[in-house]
Amino acid sequence: QVRLVESGGGLVQVGGSLTLSCSDSRRTSSNNGMAWFRQAPGKEREFVSRISWNGGIITYADSVKGRFTISRDRVKGTVYLQMNNLKPEDTANYYCAASRGSVGTTFARDYNSWGQGTQVTVSP
């Protein structure tokens, strides 16, 4: 079982930036697709971005395209989500997930390992 730990969340003003990190200390997910999802209060968990095992395939949700950047460092066993020009609607708990396969998808059901989440709050 992959063990994932997110960090980097916090409170930021509109237009600000944050970088989230997802650490896999045992580096057991280095050959797996990875993704970020988020869940706001009262809403379903939604896809944010995914990255394949080697970074060759990257996908973003339309709502974050052009503002967020996903990347990974397989040596460090870490996946990042750089978030710029944050908006109040980006407020949510952000989760890192490891896919069963090497590419990953945009569907939460295809991910079998999840972190505990890190809260991002964007104030007007």
Short mmCIF file of N, CA and C in Angstrom, two decimals:
data_model
loop_
_atom_site.label_atom_id
_atom_site.label_comp_id
_atom_site.label_asym_id
_atom_site.label_seq_id
_atom_site.Cartn_x
_atom_site.Cartn_y
_atom_site.Cartn_z
N GLN A 1 0.84 -1.20 0.00
CA GLN A 1 0.00 0.00 0.00
C GLN A 1 0.88 1.24 0.00
N VAL A 2 0.55 2.15 -0.91
CA VAL A 2 1.29 3.41 -0.98
C VAL A 2 0.83 4.32 0.14
N ARG A 3 1.79 4.98 0.79
CA ARG A 3 1.46 5.92 1.86
C ARG A 3 1.79 7.33 1.39
N LEU A 4 0.75 8.16 1.30
CA LEU A 4 0.91 9.50 0.76
C LEU A 4 0.62 10.55 1.83
N VAL A 5 1.43 11.59 1.86
CA VAL A 5 1.25 12.67 2.83
C VAL A 5 1.31 14.01 2.09
N GLU A 6 0.22 14.76 2.17
CA GLU A 6 0.17 16.06 1.53
C GLU A 6 0.61 17.15 2.50
N SER A 7 1.13 18.23 1.93
CA SER A 7 1.49 19.41 2.72
C SER A 7 1.44 20.63 1.82
N GLY A 8 1.51 21.81 2.43
CA GLY A 8 1.58 23.04 1.67
C GLY A 8 0.30 23.84 1.60
N GLY A 9 -0.77 23.31 2.15
CA GLY A 9 -2.01 24.06 2.15
C GLY A 9 -1.95 25.24 3.11
N GLY A 10 -2.98 26.07 3.05
CA GLY A 10 -3.03 27.21 3.94
C GLY A 10 -4.04 28.23 3.49
N LEU A 11 -3.97 29.40 4.10
CA LEU A 11 -4.87 30.51 3.78
C LEU A 11 -4.13 31.50 2.89
N VAL A 12 -4.75 31.88 1.79
CA VAL A 12 -4.13 32.81 0.86
C VAL A 12 -5.20 33.74 0.30
N GLN A 13 -4.80 34.92 -0.08
CA GLN A 13 -5.76 35.87 -0.65
C GLN A 13 -5.97 35.60 -2.14
N VAL A 14 -7.06 36.10 -2.64
CA VAL A 14 -7.35 35.97 -4.07
C VAL A 14 -6.17 36.48 -4.89
N GLY A 15 -5.82 35.69 -5.90
CA GLY A 15 -4.69 36.06 -6.75
C GLY A 15 -3.36 35.54 -6.26
N GLY A 16 -3.35 34.97 -5.08
CA GLY A 16 -2.11 34.45 -4.51
C GLY A 16 -1.74 33.08 -5.04
N SER A 17 -0.65 32.55 -4.50
CA SER A 17 -0.12 31.27 -4.96
C SER A 17 0.20 30.35 -3.79
N LEU A 18 0.10 29.07 -4.05
CA LEU A 18 0.51 28.04 -3.10
C LEU A 18 1.10 26.88 -3.89
N THR A 19 2.00 26.16 -3.26
CA THR A 19 2.51 24.92 -3.85
C THR A 19 2.25 23.78 -2.89
N LEU A 20 1.47 22.81 -3.36
CA LEU A 20 1.20 21.61 -2.57
C LEU A 20 2.21 20.54 -2.90
N SER A 21 2.54 19.75 -1.90
CA SER A 21 3.46 18.62 -2.09
C SER A 21 2.79 17.34 -1.62
N CYS A 22 3.10 16.27 -2.28
CA CYS A 22 2.59 14.95 -1.91
C CYS A 22 3.80 14.02 -1.82
N SER A 23 4.08 13.57 -0.62
CA SER A 23 5.28 12.77 -0.40
C SER A 23 4.93 11.29 -0.24
N ASP A 24 5.66 10.48 -0.99
CA ASP A 24 5.57 9.03 -0.87
C ASP A 24 6.93 8.59 -0.34
N SER A 25 7.03 8.51 0.96
CA SER A 25 8.35 8.32 1.59
C SER A 25 8.99 7.00 1.21
N ARG A 26 8.20 6.01 0.87
CA ARG A 26 8.76 4.71 0.50
C ARG A 26 8.96 4.58 -1.01
N ARG A 27 8.57 5.65 -1.75
CA ARG A 27 8.77 5.69 -3.20
C ARG A 27 8.17 4.47 -3.90
N THR A 28 7.05 4.00 -3.38
CA THR A 28 6.43 2.83 -3.99
C THR A 28 5.52 3.20 -5.14
N SER A 29 5.31 4.52 -5.34
CA SER A 29 4.43 4.95 -6.42
C SER A 29 5.18 5.52 -7.61
N SER A 30 6.48 5.30 -7.68
CA SER A 30 7.28 5.91 -8.73
C SER A 30 6.87 5.47 -10.13
N ASN A 31 6.25 4.32 -10.26
CA ASN A 31 5.82 3.83 -11.56
C ASN A 31 4.31 3.96 -11.77
N ASN A 32 3.66 4.73 -10.89
CA ASN A 32 2.22 4.90 -10.97
C ASN A 32 1.85 6.30 -11.43
N GLY A 33 0.71 6.37 -12.10
CA GLY A 33 0.15 7.68 -12.36
C GLY A 33 -0.31 8.30 -11.05
N MET A 34 -0.17 9.62 -10.94
CA MET A 34 -0.55 10.32 -9.73
C MET A 34 -1.52 11.44 -10.08
N ALA A 35 -2.30 11.85 -9.09
CA ALA A 35 -3.28 12.90 -9.37
C ALA A 35 -3.57 13.71 -8.12
N TRP A 36 -4.12 14.87 -8.36
CA TRP A 36 -4.69 15.70 -7.31
C TRP A 36 -6.20 15.80 -7.55
N PHE A 37 -6.93 15.63 -6.45
CA PHE A 37 -8.36 15.85 -6.44
C PHE A 37 -8.65 16.88 -5.34
N ARG A 38 -9.84 17.43 -5.36
CA ARG A 38 -10.22 18.35 -4.29
C ARG A 38 -11.69 18.17 -3.95
N GLN A 39 -12.01 18.54 -2.73
CA GLN A 39 -13.40 18.43 -2.27
C GLN A 39 -13.74 19.62 -1.40
N ALA A 40 -14.73 20.38 -1.82
CA ALA A 40 -15.22 21.52 -1.06
C ALA A 40 -16.38 21.05 -0.18
N PRO A 41 -16.67 21.77 0.90
CA PRO A 41 -17.78 21.38 1.77
C PRO A 41 -19.09 21.27 1.01
N GLY A 42 -19.77 20.16 1.20
CA GLY A 42 -21.06 19.96 0.55
C GLY A 42 -21.00 19.58 -0.91
N LYS A 43 -19.79 19.38 -1.43
CA LYS A 43 -19.64 19.03 -2.83
C LYS A 43 -18.91 17.69 -2.97
N GLU A 44 -19.05 17.11 -4.15
CA GLU A 44 -18.36 15.86 -4.42
C GLU A 44 -16.88 16.11 -4.72
N ARG A 45 -16.10 15.05 -4.51
CA ARG A 45 -14.68 15.15 -4.83
C ARG A 45 -14.53 15.32 -6.34
N GLU A 46 -13.67 16.25 -6.75
CA GLU A 46 -13.51 16.51 -8.18
C GLU A 46 -12.04 16.43 -8.58
N PHE A 47 -11.85 16.02 -9.81
CA PHE A 47 -10.52 15.91 -10.39
C PHE A 47 -9.90 17.28 -10.60
N VAL A 48 -8.60 17.39 -10.31
CA VAL A 48 -7.88 18.63 -10.54
C VAL A 48 -6.82 18.45 -11.62
N SER A 49 -5.95 17.44 -11.43
CA SER A 49 -4.87 17.23 -12.38
C SER A 49 -4.28 15.85 -12.20
N ARG A 50 -3.69 15.30 -13.25
CA ARG A 50 -3.01 14.02 -13.16
C ARG A 50 -1.70 14.09 -13.94
N ILE A 51 -0.78 13.18 -13.56
CA ILE A 51 0.49 13.09 -14.24
C ILE A 51 0.89 11.62 -14.32
N SER A 52 1.35 11.19 -15.48
CA SER A 52 1.74 9.80 -15.66
C SER A 52 3.06 9.52 -14.96
N TRP A 53 3.46 8.26 -14.96
CA TRP A 53 4.63 7.85 -14.19
C TRP A 53 5.90 8.61 -14.56
N ASN A 54 6.03 8.94 -15.84
CA ASN A 54 7.24 9.63 -16.29
C ASN A 54 7.00 11.10 -16.63
N GLY A 55 5.80 11.58 -16.31
CA GLY A 55 5.50 12.97 -16.60
C GLY A 55 5.14 13.25 -18.04
N GLY A 56 5.05 12.21 -18.85
CA GLY A 56 4.79 12.41 -20.26
C GLY A 56 3.35 12.74 -20.59
N ILE A 57 2.44 12.39 -19.71
CA ILE A 57 1.02 12.68 -19.91
C ILE A 57 0.52 13.49 -18.73
N ILE A 58 0.00 14.66 -19.00
CA ILE A 58 -0.52 15.55 -17.96
C ILE A 58 -1.88 16.05 -18.41
N THR A 59 -2.81 16.08 -17.48
CA THR A 59 -4.16 16.56 -17.76
C THR A 59 -4.61 17.49 -16.63
N TYR A 60 -5.34 18.51 -17.00
CA TYR A 60 -5.89 19.45 -16.02
C TYR A 60 -7.40 19.56 -16.20
N ALA A 61 -8.09 19.80 -15.11
CA ALA A 61 -9.49 20.18 -15.19
C ALA A 61 -9.58 21.56 -15.85
N ASP A 62 -10.65 21.80 -16.57
CA ASP A 62 -10.81 23.08 -17.26
C ASP A 62 -10.76 24.25 -16.27
N SER A 63 -11.25 24.03 -15.07
CA SER A 63 -11.34 25.10 -14.08
C SER A 63 -9.98 25.58 -13.58
N VAL A 64 -8.94 24.77 -13.77
CA VAL A 64 -7.62 25.15 -13.26
C VAL A 64 -6.59 25.31 -14.38
N LYS A 65 -6.99 24.98 -15.60
CA LYS A 65 -6.05 25.04 -16.72
C LYS A 65 -5.49 26.45 -16.88
N GLY A 66 -4.18 26.54 -17.02
CA GLY A 66 -3.51 27.82 -17.17
C GLY A 66 -3.12 28.46 -15.85
N ARG A 67 -3.63 27.91 -14.75
CA ARG A 67 -3.30 28.47 -13.43
C ARG A 67 -2.52 27.48 -12.56
N PHE A 68 -2.79 26.20 -12.71
CA PHE A 68 -2.14 25.16 -11.90
C PHE A 68 -1.15 24.39 -12.77
N THR A 69 -0.08 23.92 -12.11
CA THR A 69 0.93 23.10 -12.78
C THR A 69 1.28 21.91 -11.91
N ILE A 70 1.14 20.72 -12.47
CA ILE A 70 1.51 19.50 -11.75
C ILE A 70 2.88 19.04 -12.22
N SER A 71 3.65 18.50 -11.30
CA SER A 71 4.97 17.96 -11.64
C SER A 71 5.31 16.88 -10.63
N ARG A 72 6.36 16.13 -10.94
CA ARG A 72 6.78 15.10 -10.00
C ARG A 72 8.28 14.92 -10.05
N ASP A 73 8.81 14.50 -8.92
CA ASP A 73 10.22 14.16 -8.81
C ASP A 73 10.26 12.71 -8.34
N ARG A 74 10.52 11.80 -9.28
CA ARG A 74 10.46 10.37 -8.96
C ARG A 74 11.57 9.96 -8.01
N VAL A 75 12.69 10.65 -8.04
CA VAL A 75 13.79 10.33 -7.13
C VAL A 75 13.39 10.64 -5.70
N LYS A 76 12.74 11.78 -5.52
CA LYS A 76 12.30 12.19 -4.18
C LYS A 76 10.98 11.53 -3.79
N GLY A 77 10.29 10.95 -4.76
CA GLY A 77 9.00 10.36 -4.46
C GLY A 77 7.96 11.41 -4.11
N THR A 78 8.00 12.54 -4.81
CA THR A 78 7.12 13.66 -4.48
C THR A 78 6.42 14.17 -5.73
N VAL A 79 5.16 14.51 -5.56
CA VAL A 79 4.36 15.13 -6.60
C VAL A 79 3.97 16.52 -6.12
N TYR A 80 4.00 17.48 -7.02
CA TYR A 80 3.73 18.87 -6.66
C TYR A 80 2.52 19.40 -7.43
N LEU A 81 1.88 20.39 -6.83
CA LEU A 81 0.83 21.12 -7.52
C LEU A 81 1.07 22.60 -7.25
N GLN A 82 1.59 23.29 -8.25
CA GLN A 82 1.80 24.72 -8.17
C GLN A 82 0.49 25.42 -8.55
N MET A 83 -0.02 26.23 -7.65
CA MET A 83 -1.31 26.88 -7.88
C MET A 83 -1.12 28.39 -7.88
N ASN A 84 -1.41 29.01 -9.00
CA ASN A 84 -1.28 30.46 -9.15
C ASN A 84 -2.64 31.10 -9.39
N ASN A 85 -2.70 32.40 -9.18
CA ASN A 85 -3.93 33.17 -9.42
C ASN A 85 -5.14 32.47 -8.78
N LEU A 86 -5.00 32.17 -7.51
CA LEU A 86 -6.05 31.42 -6.81
C LEU A 86 -7.33 32.23 -6.68
N LYS A 87 -8.46 31.52 -6.74
CA LYS A 87 -9.78 32.11 -6.67
C LYS A 87 -10.53 31.53 -5.48
N PRO A 88 -11.55 32.22 -4.99
CA PRO A 88 -12.33 31.68 -3.87
C PRO A 88 -12.89 30.29 -4.16
N GLU A 89 -13.25 30.02 -5.40
CA GLU A 89 -13.79 28.71 -5.76
C GLU A 89 -12.75 27.60 -5.73
N ASP A 90 -11.48 27.94 -5.52
CA ASP A 90 -10.45 26.92 -5.36
C ASP A 90 -10.39 26.42 -3.92
N THR A 91 -11.13 27.04 -3.03
CA THR A 91 -11.15 26.63 -1.63
C THR A 91 -11.68 25.20 -1.51
N ALA A 92 -10.87 24.33 -0.91
CA ALA A 92 -11.24 22.91 -0.80
C ALA A 92 -10.15 22.19 -0.03
N ASN A 93 -10.44 20.95 0.30
CA ASN A 93 -9.43 20.05 0.81
C ASN A 93 -8.83 19.33 -0.40
N TYR A 94 -7.52 19.40 -0.54
CA TYR A 94 -6.85 18.83 -1.70
C TYR A 94 -6.21 17.50 -1.33
N TYR A 95 -6.50 16.48 -2.16
CA TYR A 95 -6.02 15.14 -1.92
C TYR A 95 -5.09 14.68 -3.04
N CYS A 96 -4.04 14.00 -2.64
CA CYS A 96 -3.14 13.35 -3.57
C CYS A 96 -3.55 11.88 -3.67
N ALA A 97 -3.40 11.30 -4.85
CA ALA A 97 -3.79 9.91 -5.04
C ALA A 97 -2.85 9.21 -6.01
N ALA A 98 -2.66 7.92 -5.77
CA ALA A 98 -1.83 7.08 -6.64
C ALA A 98 -2.73 6.12 -7.40
N SER A 99 -2.50 6.04 -8.69
CA SER A 99 -3.30 5.20 -9.56
C SER A 99 -2.86 3.74 -9.49
N ARG A 100 -3.75 2.87 -9.92
CA ARG A 100 -3.39 1.46 -10.05
C ARG A 100 -2.45 1.25 -11.23
N GLY A 101 -2.54 2.12 -12.21
CA GLY A 101 -1.72 1.98 -13.41
C GLY A 101 -0.64 3.03 -13.52
N SER A 102 0.03 3.04 -14.64
CA SER A 102 1.17 3.93 -14.84
C SER A 102 0.79 5.31 -15.38
N VAL A 103 -0.46 5.45 -15.81
CA VAL A 103 -0.86 6.72 -16.42
C VAL A 103 -1.84 7.48 -15.52
N GLY A 104 -2.81 6.77 -14.99
CA GLY A 104 -3.85 7.43 -14.22
C GLY A 104 -4.96 7.93 -15.12
N THR A 105 -6.06 8.31 -14.50
CA THR A 105 -7.21 8.83 -15.24
C THR A 105 -7.75 10.05 -14.52
N THR A 106 -8.89 10.52 -14.96
CA THR A 106 -9.54 11.65 -14.29
C THR A 106 -10.62 11.19 -13.31
N PHE A 107 -10.71 9.88 -13.09
CA PHE A 107 -11.76 9.33 -12.24
C PHE A 107 -11.20 8.83 -10.92
N ALA A 108 -11.81 9.26 -9.82
CA ALA A 108 -11.33 8.88 -8.50
C ALA A 108 -11.34 7.36 -8.30
N ARG A 109 -12.26 6.66 -8.93
CA ARG A 109 -12.37 5.22 -8.74
C ARG A 109 -11.15 4.45 -9.24
N ASP A 110 -10.34 5.10 -10.06
CA ASP A 110 -9.15 4.44 -10.61
C ASP A 110 -7.92 4.62 -9.73
N TYR A 111 -8.09 5.25 -8.58
CA TYR A 111 -6.98 5.49 -7.67
C TYR A 111 -7.23 4.70 -6.38
N ASN A 112 -6.23 3.96 -5.97
CA ASN A 112 -6.43 3.08 -4.83
C ASN A 112 -5.63 3.48 -3.59
N SER A 113 -4.87 4.57 -3.65
CA SER A 113 -4.15 5.06 -2.48
C SER A 113 -4.36 6.57 -2.40
N TRP A 114 -4.72 7.02 -1.20
CA TRP A 114 -5.07 8.43 -1.00
C TRP A 114 -4.37 8.97 0.25
N GLY A 115 -4.01 10.24 0.17
CA GLY A 115 -3.52 10.92 1.36
C GLY A 115 -4.67 11.43 2.20
N GLN A 116 -4.33 12.09 3.29
CA GLN A 116 -5.35 12.61 4.21
C GLN A 116 -5.88 13.97 3.79
N GLY A 117 -5.18 14.62 2.89
CA GLY A 117 -5.63 15.91 2.39
C GLY A 117 -4.97 17.09 3.07
N THR A 118 -4.95 18.20 2.37
CA THR A 118 -4.44 19.46 2.92
C THR A 118 -5.41 20.57 2.52
N GLN A 119 -5.76 21.40 3.47
CA GLN A 119 -6.79 22.41 3.24
C GLN A 119 -6.21 23.65 2.58
N VAL A 120 -6.90 24.09 1.54
CA VAL A 120 -6.57 25.35 0.87
C VAL A 120 -7.77 26.27 1.00
N THR A 121 -7.55 27.47 1.54
CA THR A 121 -8.61 28.45 1.70
C THR A 121 -8.18 29.74 1.03
N VAL A 122 -9.01 30.20 0.10
CA VAL A 122 -8.72 31.43 -0.63
C VAL A 122 -9.72 32.49 -0.18
N SER A 123 -9.21 33.55 0.41
CA SER A 123 -10.09 34.59 0.95
C SER A 123 -10.25 35.72 -0.07
N PRO A 124 -11.47 36.28 -0.15
CA PRO A 124 -11.74 37.35 -1.11
C PRO A 124 -10.94 38.61 -0.80
#
